[in-house]
Short mmCIF file of C-alpha atoms in Angstrom, two decimals:
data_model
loop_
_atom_site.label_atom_id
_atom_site.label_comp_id
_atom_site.label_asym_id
_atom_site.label_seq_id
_atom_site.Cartn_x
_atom_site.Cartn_y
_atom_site.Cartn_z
CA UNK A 1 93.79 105.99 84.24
CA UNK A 2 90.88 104.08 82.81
CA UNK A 3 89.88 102.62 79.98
CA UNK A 4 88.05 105.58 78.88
CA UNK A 5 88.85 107.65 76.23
CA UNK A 6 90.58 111.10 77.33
CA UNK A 7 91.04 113.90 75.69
CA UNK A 8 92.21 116.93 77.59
CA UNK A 9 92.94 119.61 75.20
CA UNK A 10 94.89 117.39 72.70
CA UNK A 11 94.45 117.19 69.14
CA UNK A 12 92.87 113.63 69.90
CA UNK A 13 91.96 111.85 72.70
CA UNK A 14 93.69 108.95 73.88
CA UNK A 15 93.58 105.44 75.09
CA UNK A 16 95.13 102.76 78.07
CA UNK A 17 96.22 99.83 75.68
CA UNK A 18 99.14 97.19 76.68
CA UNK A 19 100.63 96.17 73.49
CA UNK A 20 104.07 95.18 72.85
CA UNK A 21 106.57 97.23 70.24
CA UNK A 22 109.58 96.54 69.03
CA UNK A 23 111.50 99.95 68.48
CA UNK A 24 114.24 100.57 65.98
CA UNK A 25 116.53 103.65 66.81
CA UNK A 26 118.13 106.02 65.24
CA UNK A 27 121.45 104.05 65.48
CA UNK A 28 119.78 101.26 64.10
CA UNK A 29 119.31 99.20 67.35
CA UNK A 30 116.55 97.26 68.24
CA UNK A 31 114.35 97.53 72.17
CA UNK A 32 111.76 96.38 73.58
CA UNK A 33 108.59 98.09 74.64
CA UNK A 34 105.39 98.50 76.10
CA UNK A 35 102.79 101.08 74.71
CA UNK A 36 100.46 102.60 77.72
CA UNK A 37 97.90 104.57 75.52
CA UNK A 38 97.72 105.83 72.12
CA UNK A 39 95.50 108.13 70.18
CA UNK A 40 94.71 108.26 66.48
CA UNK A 41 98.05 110.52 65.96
CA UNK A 42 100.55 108.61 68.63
CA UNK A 43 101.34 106.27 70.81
CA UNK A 44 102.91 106.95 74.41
CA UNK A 45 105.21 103.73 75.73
CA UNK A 46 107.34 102.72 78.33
CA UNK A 47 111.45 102.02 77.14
CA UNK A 48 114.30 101.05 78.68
CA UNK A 49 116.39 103.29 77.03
CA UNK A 50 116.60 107.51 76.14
CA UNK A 51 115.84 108.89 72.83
CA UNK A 52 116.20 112.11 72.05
CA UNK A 53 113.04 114.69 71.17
CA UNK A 54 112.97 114.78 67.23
CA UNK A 55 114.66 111.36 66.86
CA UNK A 56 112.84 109.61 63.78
CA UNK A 57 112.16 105.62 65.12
CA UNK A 58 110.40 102.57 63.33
CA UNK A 59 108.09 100.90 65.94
CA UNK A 60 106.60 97.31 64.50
CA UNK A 61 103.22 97.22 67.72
CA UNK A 62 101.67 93.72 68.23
CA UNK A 63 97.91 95.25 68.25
CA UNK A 64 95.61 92.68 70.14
CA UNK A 65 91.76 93.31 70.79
CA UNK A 66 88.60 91.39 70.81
CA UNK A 67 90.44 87.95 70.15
CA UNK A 68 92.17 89.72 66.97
CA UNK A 69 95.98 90.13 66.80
CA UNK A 70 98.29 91.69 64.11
CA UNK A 71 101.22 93.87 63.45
CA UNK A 72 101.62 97.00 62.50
CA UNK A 73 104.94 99.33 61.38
CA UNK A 74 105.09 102.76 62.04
CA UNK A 75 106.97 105.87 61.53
CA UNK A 76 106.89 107.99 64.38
CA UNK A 77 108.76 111.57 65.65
CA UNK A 78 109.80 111.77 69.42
CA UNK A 79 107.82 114.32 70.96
CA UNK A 80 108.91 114.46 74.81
CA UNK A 81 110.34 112.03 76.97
CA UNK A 82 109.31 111.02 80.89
CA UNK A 83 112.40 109.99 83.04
CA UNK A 84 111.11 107.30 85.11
CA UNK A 85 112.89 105.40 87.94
CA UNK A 86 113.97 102.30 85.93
CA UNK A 87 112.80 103.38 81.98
CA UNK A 88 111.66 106.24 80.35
CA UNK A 89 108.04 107.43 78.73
CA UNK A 90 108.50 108.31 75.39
CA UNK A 91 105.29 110.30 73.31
CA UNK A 92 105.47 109.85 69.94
CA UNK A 93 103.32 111.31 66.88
CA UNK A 94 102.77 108.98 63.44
CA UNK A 95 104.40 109.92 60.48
CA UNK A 96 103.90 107.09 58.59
CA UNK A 97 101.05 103.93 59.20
CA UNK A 98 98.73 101.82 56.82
CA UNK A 99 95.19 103.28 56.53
CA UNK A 100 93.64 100.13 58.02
CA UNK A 101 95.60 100.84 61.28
CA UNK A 102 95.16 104.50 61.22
CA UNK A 103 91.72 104.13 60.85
CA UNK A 104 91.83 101.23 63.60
CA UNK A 105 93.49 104.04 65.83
CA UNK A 106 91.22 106.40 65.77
CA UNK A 107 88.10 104.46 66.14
CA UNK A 108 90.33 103.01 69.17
CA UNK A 109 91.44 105.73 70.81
CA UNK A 110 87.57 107.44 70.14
CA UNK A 111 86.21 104.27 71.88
CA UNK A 112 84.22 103.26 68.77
CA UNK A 113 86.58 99.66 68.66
#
């Protein structure tokens, strides 16, 4: 996938990023992450564990780009989940972000950032 924004009949098109998340589950434990893209409603990431489809998590993402790093908390739905050979993919759509991310996101994911 490139760096390109793609957008293939979704409600937004979407991004390759590598950041790191740490993901708090619904039974209040804490993993480890990797987000592969994201768009200005979601993020899709690599896991190590399964979550179920409509499972409410808390992801804090380190965000780096051009030189700039920072942290963002978000509220996020499980939308489907990819079983992989050693982790899972799990698509998620924001419930709950700070505007200056959101709007980060979607100039992101739009390739405007």
């Amino acid at each position: 996938m490139s760096d390109a924004p793609e957008h293939d009949g979704r409600r937004s098109p979407r991004r390759n990023a590598s950041w790191r998340t740490i993901v708090k589950t619904p039974d209040k434990k804490m993993y480890m992450g990797k987000i592969d893209n994201v768009s200005a409603h979601g993020y899709l990431f690599e896991f190590p564990v399964p979550v179920p489809v409509g499972a409410t998590l808390i992801m804090k993402v380190e965000i780096v780009h051009h030189a700039k790093r920072w942290e963002s908390i978000a509220s996020v739905i499980v939308r489907h989940v990819v079983v992989r050979t050693s982790s899972y993919l799990v698509g998620v759509e924001i419930t709950d972000i700070d505007d200056e991310t959101a709007h980060f996101l979607n100039d992101y994911a739009n390739g405007h950032a």
